[in-house]
Coordinates of C-alpha atoms in Angstrom, one line a residue:
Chain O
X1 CA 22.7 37.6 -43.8
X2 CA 21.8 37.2 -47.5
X3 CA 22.2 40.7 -48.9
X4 CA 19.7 43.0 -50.3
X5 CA 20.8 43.9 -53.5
X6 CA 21.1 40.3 -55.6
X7 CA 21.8 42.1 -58.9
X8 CA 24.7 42.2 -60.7
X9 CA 27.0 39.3 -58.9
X10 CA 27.2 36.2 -59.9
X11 CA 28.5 34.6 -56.8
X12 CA 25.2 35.6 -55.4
X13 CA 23.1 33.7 -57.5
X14 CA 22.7 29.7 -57.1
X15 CA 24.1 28.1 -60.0
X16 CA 22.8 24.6 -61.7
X17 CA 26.0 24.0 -63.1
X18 CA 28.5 23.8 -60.3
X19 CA 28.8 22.9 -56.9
X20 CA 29.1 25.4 -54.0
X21 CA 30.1 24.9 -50.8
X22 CA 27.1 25.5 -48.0
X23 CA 28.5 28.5 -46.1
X24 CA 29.5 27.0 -42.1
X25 CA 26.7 29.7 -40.5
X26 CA 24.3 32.4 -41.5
X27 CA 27.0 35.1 -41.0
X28 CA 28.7 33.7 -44.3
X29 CA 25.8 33.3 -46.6
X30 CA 26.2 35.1 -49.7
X31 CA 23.3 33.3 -51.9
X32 CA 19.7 34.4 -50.2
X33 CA 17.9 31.0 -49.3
X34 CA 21.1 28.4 -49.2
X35 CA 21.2 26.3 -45.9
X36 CA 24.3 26.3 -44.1
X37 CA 26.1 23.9 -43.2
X38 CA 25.5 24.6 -39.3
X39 CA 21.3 23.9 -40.4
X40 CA 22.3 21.0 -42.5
X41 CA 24.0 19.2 -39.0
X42 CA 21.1 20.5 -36.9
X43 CA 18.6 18.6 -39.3
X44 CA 19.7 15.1 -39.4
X45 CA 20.7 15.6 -35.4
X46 CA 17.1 16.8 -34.4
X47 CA 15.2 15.2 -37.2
X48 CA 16.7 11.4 -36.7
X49 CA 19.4 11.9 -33.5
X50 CA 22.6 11.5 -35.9
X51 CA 25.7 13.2 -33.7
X52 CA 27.0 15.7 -35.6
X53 CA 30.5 14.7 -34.9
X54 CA 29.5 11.6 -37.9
X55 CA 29.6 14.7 -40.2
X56 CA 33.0 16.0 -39.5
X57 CA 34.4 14.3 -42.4
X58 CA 32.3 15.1 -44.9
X59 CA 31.4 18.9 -46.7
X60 CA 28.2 20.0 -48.0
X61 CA 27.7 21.9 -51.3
X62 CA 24.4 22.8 -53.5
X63 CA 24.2 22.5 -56.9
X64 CA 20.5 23.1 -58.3
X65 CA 18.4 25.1 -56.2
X66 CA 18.1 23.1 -52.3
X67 CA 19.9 20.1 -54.1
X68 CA 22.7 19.4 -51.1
X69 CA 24.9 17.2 -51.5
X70 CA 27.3 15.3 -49.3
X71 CA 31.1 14.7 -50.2
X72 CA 34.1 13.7 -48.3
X73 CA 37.0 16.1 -47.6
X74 CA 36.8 19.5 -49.0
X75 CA 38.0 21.3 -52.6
X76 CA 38.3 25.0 -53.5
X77 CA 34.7 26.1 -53.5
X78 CA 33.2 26.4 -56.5
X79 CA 33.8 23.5 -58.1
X80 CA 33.3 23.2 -61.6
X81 CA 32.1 19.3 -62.1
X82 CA 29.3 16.8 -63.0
X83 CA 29.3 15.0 -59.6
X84 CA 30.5 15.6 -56.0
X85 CA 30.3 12.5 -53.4
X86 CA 26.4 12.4 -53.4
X87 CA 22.8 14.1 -53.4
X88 CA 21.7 13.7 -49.7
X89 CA 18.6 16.2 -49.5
X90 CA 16.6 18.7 -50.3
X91 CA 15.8 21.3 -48.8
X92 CA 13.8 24.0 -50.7
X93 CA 10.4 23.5 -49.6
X94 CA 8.8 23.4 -46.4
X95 CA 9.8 19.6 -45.3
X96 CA 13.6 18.7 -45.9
X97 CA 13.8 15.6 -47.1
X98 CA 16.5 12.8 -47.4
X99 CA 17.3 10.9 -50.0
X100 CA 17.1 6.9 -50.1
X101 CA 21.0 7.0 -50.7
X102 CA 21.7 9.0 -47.6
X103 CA 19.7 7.4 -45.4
X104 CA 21.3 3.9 -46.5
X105 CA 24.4 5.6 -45.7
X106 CA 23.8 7.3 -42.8
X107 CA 21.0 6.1 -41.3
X108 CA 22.4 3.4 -39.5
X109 CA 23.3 6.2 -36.5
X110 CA 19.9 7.4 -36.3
X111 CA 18.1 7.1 -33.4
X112 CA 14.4 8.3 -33.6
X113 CA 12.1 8.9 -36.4
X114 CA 12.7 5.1 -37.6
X115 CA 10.1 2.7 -38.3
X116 CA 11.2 -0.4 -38.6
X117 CA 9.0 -2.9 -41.0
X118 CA 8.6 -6.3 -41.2
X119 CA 9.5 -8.2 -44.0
X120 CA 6.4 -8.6 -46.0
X121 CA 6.2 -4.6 -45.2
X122 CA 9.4 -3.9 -46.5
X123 CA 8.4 -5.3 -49.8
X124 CA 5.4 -3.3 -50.1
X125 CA 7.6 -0.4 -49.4
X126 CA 10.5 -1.3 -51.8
X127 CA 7.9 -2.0 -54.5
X128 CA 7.1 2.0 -54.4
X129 CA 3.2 1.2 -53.3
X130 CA 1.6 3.2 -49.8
X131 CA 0.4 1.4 -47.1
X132 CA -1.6 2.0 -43.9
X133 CA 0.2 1.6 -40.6
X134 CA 0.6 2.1 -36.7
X135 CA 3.4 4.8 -35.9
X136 CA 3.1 6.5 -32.4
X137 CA 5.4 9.1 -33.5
X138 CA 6.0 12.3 -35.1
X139 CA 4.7 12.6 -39.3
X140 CA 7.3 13.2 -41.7
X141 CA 9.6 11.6 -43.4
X142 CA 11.1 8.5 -41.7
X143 CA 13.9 6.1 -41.9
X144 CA 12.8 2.9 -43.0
X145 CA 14.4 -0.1 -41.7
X146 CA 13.8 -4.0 -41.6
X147 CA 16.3 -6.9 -40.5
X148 CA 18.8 -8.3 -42.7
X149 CA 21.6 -11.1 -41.9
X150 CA 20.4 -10.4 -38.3
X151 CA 20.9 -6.5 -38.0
X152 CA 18.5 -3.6 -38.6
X153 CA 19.2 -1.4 -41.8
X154 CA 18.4 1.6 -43.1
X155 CA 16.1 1.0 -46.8
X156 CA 15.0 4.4 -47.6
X157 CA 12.6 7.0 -47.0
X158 CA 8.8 7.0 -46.1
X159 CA 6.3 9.6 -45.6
X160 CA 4.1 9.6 -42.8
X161 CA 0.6 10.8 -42.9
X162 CA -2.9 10.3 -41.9
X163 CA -2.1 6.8 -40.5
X164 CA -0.4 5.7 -43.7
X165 CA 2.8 5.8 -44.6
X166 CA 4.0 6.7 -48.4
X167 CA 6.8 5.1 -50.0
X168 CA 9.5 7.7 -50.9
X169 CA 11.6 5.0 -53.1
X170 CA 12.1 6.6 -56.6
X171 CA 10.9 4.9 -59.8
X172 CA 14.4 3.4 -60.7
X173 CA 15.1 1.9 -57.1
X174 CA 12.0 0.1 -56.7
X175 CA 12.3 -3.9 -57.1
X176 CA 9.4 -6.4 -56.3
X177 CA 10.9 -8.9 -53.9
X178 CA 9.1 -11.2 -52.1
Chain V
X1 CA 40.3 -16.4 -90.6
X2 CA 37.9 -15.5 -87.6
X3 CA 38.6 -12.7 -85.1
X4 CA 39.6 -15.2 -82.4
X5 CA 41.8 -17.6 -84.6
X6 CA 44.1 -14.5 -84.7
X7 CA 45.6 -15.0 -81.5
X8 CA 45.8 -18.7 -82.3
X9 CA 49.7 -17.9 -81.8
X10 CA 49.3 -16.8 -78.8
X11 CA 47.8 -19.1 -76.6
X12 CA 48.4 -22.6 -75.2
X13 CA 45.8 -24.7 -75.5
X14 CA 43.7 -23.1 -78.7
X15 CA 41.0 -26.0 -78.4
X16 CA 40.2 -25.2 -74.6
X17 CA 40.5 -21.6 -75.4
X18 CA 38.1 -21.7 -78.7
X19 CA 35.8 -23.7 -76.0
X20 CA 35.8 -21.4 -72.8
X21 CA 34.8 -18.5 -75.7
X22 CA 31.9 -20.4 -76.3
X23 CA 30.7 -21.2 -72.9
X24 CA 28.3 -18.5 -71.2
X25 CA 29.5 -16.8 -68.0
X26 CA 27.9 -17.0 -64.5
X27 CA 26.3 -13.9 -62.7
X28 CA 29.1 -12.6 -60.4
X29 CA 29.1 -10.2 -57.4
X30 CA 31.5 -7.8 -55.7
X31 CA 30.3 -7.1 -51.7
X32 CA 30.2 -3.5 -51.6
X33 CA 32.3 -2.8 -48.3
X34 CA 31.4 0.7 -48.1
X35 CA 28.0 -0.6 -46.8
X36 CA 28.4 -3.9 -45.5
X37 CA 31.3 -6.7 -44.5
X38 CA 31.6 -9.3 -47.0
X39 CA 30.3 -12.0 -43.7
X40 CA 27.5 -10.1 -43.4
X41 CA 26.9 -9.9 -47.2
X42 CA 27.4 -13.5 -47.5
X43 CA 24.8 -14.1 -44.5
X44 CA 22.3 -11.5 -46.8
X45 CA 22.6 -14.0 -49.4
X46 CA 21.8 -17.3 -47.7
X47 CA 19.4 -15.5 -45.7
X48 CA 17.1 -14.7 -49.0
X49 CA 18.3 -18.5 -50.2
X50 CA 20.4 -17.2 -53.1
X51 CA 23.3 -19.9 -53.5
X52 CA 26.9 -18.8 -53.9
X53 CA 30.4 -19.8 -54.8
X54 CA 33.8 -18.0 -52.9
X55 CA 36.3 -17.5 -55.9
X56 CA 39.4 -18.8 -54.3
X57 CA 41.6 -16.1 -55.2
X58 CA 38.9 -12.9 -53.9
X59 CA 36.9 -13.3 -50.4
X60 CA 34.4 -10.5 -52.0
X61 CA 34.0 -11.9 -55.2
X62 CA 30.9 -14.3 -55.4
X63 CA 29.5 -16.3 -57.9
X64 CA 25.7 -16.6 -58.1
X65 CA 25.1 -19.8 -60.6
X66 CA 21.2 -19.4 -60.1
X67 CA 20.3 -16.1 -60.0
X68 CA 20.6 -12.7 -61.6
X69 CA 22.7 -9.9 -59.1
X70 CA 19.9 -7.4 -59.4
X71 CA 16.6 -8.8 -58.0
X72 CA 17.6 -9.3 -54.2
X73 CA 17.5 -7.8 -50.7
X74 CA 21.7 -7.6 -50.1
X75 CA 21.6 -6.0 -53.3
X76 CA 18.4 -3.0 -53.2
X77 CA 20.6 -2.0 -49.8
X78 CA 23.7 -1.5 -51.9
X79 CA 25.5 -4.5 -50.4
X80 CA 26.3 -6.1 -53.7
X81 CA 27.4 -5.1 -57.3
X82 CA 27.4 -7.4 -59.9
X83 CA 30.7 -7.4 -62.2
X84 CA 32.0 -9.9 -64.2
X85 CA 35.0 -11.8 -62.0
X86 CA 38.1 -10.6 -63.8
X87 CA 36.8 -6.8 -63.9
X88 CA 37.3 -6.9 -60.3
X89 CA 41.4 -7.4 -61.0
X90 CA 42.6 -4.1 -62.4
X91 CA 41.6 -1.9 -58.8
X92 CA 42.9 -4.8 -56.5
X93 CA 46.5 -4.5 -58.5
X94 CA 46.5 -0.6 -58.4
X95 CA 45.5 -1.1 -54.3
X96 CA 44.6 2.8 -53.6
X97 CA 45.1 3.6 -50.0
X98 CA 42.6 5.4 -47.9
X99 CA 42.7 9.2 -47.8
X100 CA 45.2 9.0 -51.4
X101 CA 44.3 11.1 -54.5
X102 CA 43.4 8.4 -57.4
X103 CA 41.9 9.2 -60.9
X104 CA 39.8 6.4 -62.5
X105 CA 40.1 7.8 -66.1
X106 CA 37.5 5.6 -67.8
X107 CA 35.1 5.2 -65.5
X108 CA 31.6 5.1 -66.6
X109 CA 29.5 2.6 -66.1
X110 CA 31.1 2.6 -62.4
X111 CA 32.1 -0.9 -61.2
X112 CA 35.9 0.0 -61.2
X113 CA 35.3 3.5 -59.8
X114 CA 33.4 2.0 -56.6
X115 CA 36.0 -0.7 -56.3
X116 CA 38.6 1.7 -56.3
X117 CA 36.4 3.7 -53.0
X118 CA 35.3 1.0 -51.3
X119 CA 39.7 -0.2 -51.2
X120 CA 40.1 3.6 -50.1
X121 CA 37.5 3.1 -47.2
X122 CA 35.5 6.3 -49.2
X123 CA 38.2 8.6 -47.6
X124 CA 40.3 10.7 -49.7
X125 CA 39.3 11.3 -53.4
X126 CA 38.5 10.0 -56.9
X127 CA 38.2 11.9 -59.8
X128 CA 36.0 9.5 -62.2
X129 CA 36.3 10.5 -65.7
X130 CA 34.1 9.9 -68.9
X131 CA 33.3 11.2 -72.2
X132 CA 30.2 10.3 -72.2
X133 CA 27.1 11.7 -70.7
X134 CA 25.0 9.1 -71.0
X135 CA 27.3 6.2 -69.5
X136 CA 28.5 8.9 -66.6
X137 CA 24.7 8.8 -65.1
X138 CA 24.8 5.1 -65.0
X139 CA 28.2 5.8 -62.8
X140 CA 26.7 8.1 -60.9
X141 CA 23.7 5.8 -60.4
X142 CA 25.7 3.0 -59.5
X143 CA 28.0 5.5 -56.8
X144 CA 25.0 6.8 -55.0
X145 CA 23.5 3.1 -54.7
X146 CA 27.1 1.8 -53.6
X147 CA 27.1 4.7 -50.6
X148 CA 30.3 6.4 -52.1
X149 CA 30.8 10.0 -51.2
X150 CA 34.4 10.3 -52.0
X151 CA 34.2 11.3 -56.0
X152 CA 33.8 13.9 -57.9
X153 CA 32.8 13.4 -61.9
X154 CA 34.1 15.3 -64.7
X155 CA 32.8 14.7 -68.2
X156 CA 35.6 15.4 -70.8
X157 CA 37.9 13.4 -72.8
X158 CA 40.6 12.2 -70.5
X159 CA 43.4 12.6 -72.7
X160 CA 42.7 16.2 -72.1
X161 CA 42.3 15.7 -68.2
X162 CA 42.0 19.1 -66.1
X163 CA 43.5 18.9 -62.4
X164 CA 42.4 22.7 -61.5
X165 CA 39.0 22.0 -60.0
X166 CA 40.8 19.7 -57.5
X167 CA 42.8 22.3 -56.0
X168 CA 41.7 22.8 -52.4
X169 CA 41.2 26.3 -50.9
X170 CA 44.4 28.6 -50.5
X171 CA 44.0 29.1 -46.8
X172 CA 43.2 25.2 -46.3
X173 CA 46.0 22.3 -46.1
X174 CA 46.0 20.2 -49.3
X175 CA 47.2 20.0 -52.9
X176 CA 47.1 23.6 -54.7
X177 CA 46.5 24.4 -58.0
X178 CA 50.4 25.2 -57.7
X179 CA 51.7 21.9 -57.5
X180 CA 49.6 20.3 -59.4
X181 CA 46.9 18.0 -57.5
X182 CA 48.9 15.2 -58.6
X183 CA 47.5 12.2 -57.9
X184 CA 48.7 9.1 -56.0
X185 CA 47.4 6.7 -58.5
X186 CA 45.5 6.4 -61.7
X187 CA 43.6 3.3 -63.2
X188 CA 43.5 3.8 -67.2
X189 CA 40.6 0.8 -68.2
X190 CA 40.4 2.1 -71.5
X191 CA 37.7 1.9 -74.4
X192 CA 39.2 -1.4 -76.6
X193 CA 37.8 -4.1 -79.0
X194 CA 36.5 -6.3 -76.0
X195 CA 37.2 -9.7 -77.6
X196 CA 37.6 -10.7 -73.8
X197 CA 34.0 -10.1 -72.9
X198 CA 33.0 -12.8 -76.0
X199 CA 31.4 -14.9 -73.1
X200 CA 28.7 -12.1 -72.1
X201 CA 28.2 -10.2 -75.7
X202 CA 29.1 -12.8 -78.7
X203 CA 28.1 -10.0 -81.4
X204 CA 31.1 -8.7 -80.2
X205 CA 32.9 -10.6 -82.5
X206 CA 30.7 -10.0 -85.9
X207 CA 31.4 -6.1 -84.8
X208 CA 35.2 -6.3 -84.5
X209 CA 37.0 -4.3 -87.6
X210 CA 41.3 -4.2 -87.7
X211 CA 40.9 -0.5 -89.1
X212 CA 38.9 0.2 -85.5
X213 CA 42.4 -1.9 -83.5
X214 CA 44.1 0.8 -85.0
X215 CA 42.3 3.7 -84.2
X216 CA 41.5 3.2 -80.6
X217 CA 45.2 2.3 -80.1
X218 CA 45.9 6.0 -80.4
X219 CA 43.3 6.7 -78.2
X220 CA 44.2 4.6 -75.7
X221 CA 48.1 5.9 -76.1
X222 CA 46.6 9.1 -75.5
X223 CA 45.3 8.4 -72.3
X224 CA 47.9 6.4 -70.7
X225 CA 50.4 9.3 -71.6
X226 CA 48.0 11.4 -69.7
X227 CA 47.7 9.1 -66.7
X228 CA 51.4 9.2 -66.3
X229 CA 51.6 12.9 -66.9
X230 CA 49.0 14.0 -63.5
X231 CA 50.7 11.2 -61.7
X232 CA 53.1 11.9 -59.1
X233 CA 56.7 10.4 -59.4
X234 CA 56.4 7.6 -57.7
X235 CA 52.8 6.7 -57.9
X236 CA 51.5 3.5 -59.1
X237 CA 49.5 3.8 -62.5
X238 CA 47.8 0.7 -63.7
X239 CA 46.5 0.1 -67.7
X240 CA 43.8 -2.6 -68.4
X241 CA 41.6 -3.5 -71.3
X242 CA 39.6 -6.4 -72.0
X243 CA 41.3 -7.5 -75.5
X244 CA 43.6 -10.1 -76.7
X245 CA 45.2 -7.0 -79.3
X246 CA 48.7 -6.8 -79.0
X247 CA 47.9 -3.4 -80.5
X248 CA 45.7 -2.2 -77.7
X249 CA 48.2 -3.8 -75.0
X250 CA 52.1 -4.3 -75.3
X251 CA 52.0 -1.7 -78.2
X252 CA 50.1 0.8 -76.0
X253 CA 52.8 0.2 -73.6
X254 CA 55.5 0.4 -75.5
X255 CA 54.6 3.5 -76.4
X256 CA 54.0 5.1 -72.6
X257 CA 57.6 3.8 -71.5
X258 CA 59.2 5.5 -75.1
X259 CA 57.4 8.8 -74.3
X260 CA 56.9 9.2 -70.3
X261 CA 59.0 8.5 -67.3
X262 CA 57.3 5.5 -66.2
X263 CA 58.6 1.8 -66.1
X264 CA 56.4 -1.9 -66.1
X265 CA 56.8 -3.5 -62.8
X266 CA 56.0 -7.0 -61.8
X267 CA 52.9 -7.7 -59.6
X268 CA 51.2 -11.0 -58.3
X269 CA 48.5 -12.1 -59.3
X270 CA 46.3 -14.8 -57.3
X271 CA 44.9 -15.6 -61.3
X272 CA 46.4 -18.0 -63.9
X273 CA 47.9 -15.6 -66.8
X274 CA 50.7 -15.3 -69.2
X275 CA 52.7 -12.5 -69.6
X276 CA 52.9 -9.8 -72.0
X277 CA 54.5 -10.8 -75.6
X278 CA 57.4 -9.1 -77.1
X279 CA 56.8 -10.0 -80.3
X280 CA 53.6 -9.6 -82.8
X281 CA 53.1 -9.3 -86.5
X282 CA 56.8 -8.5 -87.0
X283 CA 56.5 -5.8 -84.3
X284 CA 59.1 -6.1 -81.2
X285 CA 58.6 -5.2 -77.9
X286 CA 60.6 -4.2 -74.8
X287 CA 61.3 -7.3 -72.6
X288 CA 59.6 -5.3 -69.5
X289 CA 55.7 -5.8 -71.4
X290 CA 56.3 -9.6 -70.3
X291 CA 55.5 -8.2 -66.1
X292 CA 52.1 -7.5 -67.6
X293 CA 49.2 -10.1 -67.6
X294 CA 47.6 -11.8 -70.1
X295 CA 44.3 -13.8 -68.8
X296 CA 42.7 -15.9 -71.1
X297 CA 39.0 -17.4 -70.7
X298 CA 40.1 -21.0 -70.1
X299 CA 42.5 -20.4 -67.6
X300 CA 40.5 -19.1 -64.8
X301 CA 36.8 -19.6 -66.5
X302 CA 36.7 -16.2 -66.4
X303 CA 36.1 -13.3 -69.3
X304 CA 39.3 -12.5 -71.0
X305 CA 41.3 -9.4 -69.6
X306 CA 44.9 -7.7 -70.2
X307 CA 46.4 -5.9 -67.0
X308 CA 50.2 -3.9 -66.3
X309 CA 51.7 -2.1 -63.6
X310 CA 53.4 1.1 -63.9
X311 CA 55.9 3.3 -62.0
X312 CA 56.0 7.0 -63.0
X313 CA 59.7 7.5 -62.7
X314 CA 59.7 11.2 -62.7

């Protein structure tokens, strides 16, 4: 557990400016709030069905409070750089939520929590702009997917709420495709 | 005289050379296939009716004559990257294997650096490397879009290239600190007077200076020399620019092979090009410059581009 006395050490504090690995389980945390790696797997397995086992390659670090990101293989933790694999979620708030480059990644093993849009759908959602839809499912964030060169694949994250679901696609990913 | 009338001597056929420098180039794209397969890519593309041509020398390499590489399906899913034909050379001749060590030491704006990950399978590791903060969040744009997760970034100048943070932890199995975190491979596309891309950016031309040849030259030394120093003995470095400059290219060379265990070795190349000149301006070089590449505009219809292959010896 995160211990009481945060003063002092800087290994306990989260640190903008370099990456640290998550630690595997609770029993290893040092800094008071950071996920573990053990939560981190738990997430995308409950949250969208993706087995564990895809992780097995991959370490997870934080740099920037509840940034996590994803990176293949492992270093000496911490690691002082500007960029490790990439930023796959966040996760200090109530919600954790994916990013659109994770879910690209990844999401192709998810099994639940997918909506999958038709095309003239997809295009509202890739232009950035909310629209109203049927989803018998949990809210939340979702994988969104649609059909391309025959297959379904993962586009990026929506948000839904209140029969509507938001588009999560950030400013510089959005496009206006027909 | 103008900038390109200088390397008059140099080429061929100056008239079809002086022409292809005129001539616009076509959108080109590289399949991404970190995310994709380069059939499924090429489905994408007919699918959303964009029209294509195979280059014959690259399966992944596509030419769009209609349409710009940015404003599509296959691309927004991180299936495509667009990057001009013979940009895609200088990663295909260094061939990193998956799970290798490989520093990229110029990387920013990115289209090497995913190149290079997407021939390692994203296993293993590359250490992209720029000076500039600016151009390194383009690259780190353009690696989250392309699905890579096996970098790490480091902004500093790479002639002064730190392996410590790639040491892995002392009770884990992996490169220390100790030995050195060599790396496997290194691709040095270094900063130059980018006569070569006169077919995308004509001002580049009015811009060029001789006193500016002569000072990135020792930058560009610099970094080669430091390529060949974090390179294991035996590893594969490869130097690229995209000038005609004998000054930039045989010279910078020349210079690597007089101060560093390294040799040029020959490579093919499924690309029309001369070879390296051993003579410039009253300047001699060693007869090994000639295994590396010249490739002029007219001879593939390409952007112009200078690529060599080094061993590091010891």
């Amino acid at each position: 557990m995160a211990p009481d006395d945060a003063d002092g050490d800087a290994m306990q504090d989260n640190h903008s400016d370099r990456f640290d690995r998550l630690p595997t389980t609770a029993d290893e945390r040092v800094v008071e709030g950071r996920p573990t790696r053990a939560a981190v797997l738990s997430w995308w397995n409950e949250r969208f069905g993706i087995d564990p086992a895809v992780f097995e390659p991959y370490s997870f670090w934080e740099r920037g409070a509840g940034k996590i990101w994803i990176f293949y293989g492992d270093l000496a933790s911490p690691v002082d750089v500007d960029g490790l694999g990439m930023m796959a979620l966040r996760t200090r708030q109530e919600h954790w939520k994916p990013t659109l480059e994770a879910v690209q990644r990844f999401g192709g093993h998810a099994t639940t929590n997918c909506i999958h849009l038709p095309r003239p759908a997809a295009a509202t959602f890739l232009a950035g702009e909310d629209q109203e839809l049927d989803w018998d499912g949990d809210w939340g964030y979702l994988i969104v997917t649609h059909e391309l060169a025959g297959e379904p694949e993962p586009l990026g994250v929506g948000l839904y709420v209140h029969d509507e679901l938001r588009s999560m696609v950030p400013k510089g990913r959005r496009r206006e495709l027909g | 005289m103008t900038v390109l009338e200088r390397y008059e001597p140099l080429v061929d056929d100056p008239a079809t050379f002086y022409a292809a420098c005129e001539r616009p180039l076509p959108a080109v794209v590289r399949v991404n296939t970190i995310k994709t397969t380069v059939e499924q890519a090429r489905a994408a593309l007919e699918e959303v009716g964009i029209a294509y041509e195979a280059t014959d020398w690259h399966p992944g390499v596509l030419r769009l004559p209609d349409a710009q590489p940015g404003a599509n399906w296959p691309y927004v899913h991180g299936w495509l990257h667009g990057q001009e034909e013979v940009s895609a050379v200088p990663a295909e001749v260094l061939a990193p294997q998956p799970g290798e060590r490989v520093w990229d030491a110029c990387a920013a704006p990115g289209s090497k650096t995913t190149q290079l990950a997407a021939l390692m399978d994203d296993e293993g590791l590359v250490v992209a490397t720029d000076d500039n903060m600016g151009r390194v969040s383009a690259l780190r744009s353009n690696t989250e879009r392309l699905g890579v997760t096996n970098i790490a970034v480091t902004v500093e100048d790479a002639r002064n290239h730190s392996l410590k943070p790639f040491s892995s932890q002392a009770d884990e199995p992996g490169p220390t600190t100790a030995d050195g975190a060599m790396y496997d491979r290194a691709l040095v596309d270094v900063p130059c007077s980018c006569e070569g891309t006169v077919r995308k950016n004509p001002d580049v031309l009015d811009e060029w200076e001789l006193d500016q040849v002569e000072g990135i030259a020792g930058v560009q030394k610099g970094i080669l020399r430091r390529a060949v120093q974090a390179t294991r003995a035996g590893g594969t470095v490869v130097y690229s620019t995209c000038t005609f400059a004998p000054e930039e290219n045989e010279a910078v060379l020349e210079y690597a092979i007089a101060e560093e265990p390294c040799e040029i070795v020959p490579f093919d190349l499924p690309l029309d090009a001369s070879p390296g000149i051993t003579e410039w301006q009253g300047e001699t070089y060693d007869d090994s410059v000639t295994r590396a590449k010249r490739i002029y505009p007219h001879q593939n219809d390409t952007g112009g581009f200078f690529c060599a292959k080094l061993e590091v010896t010891g």
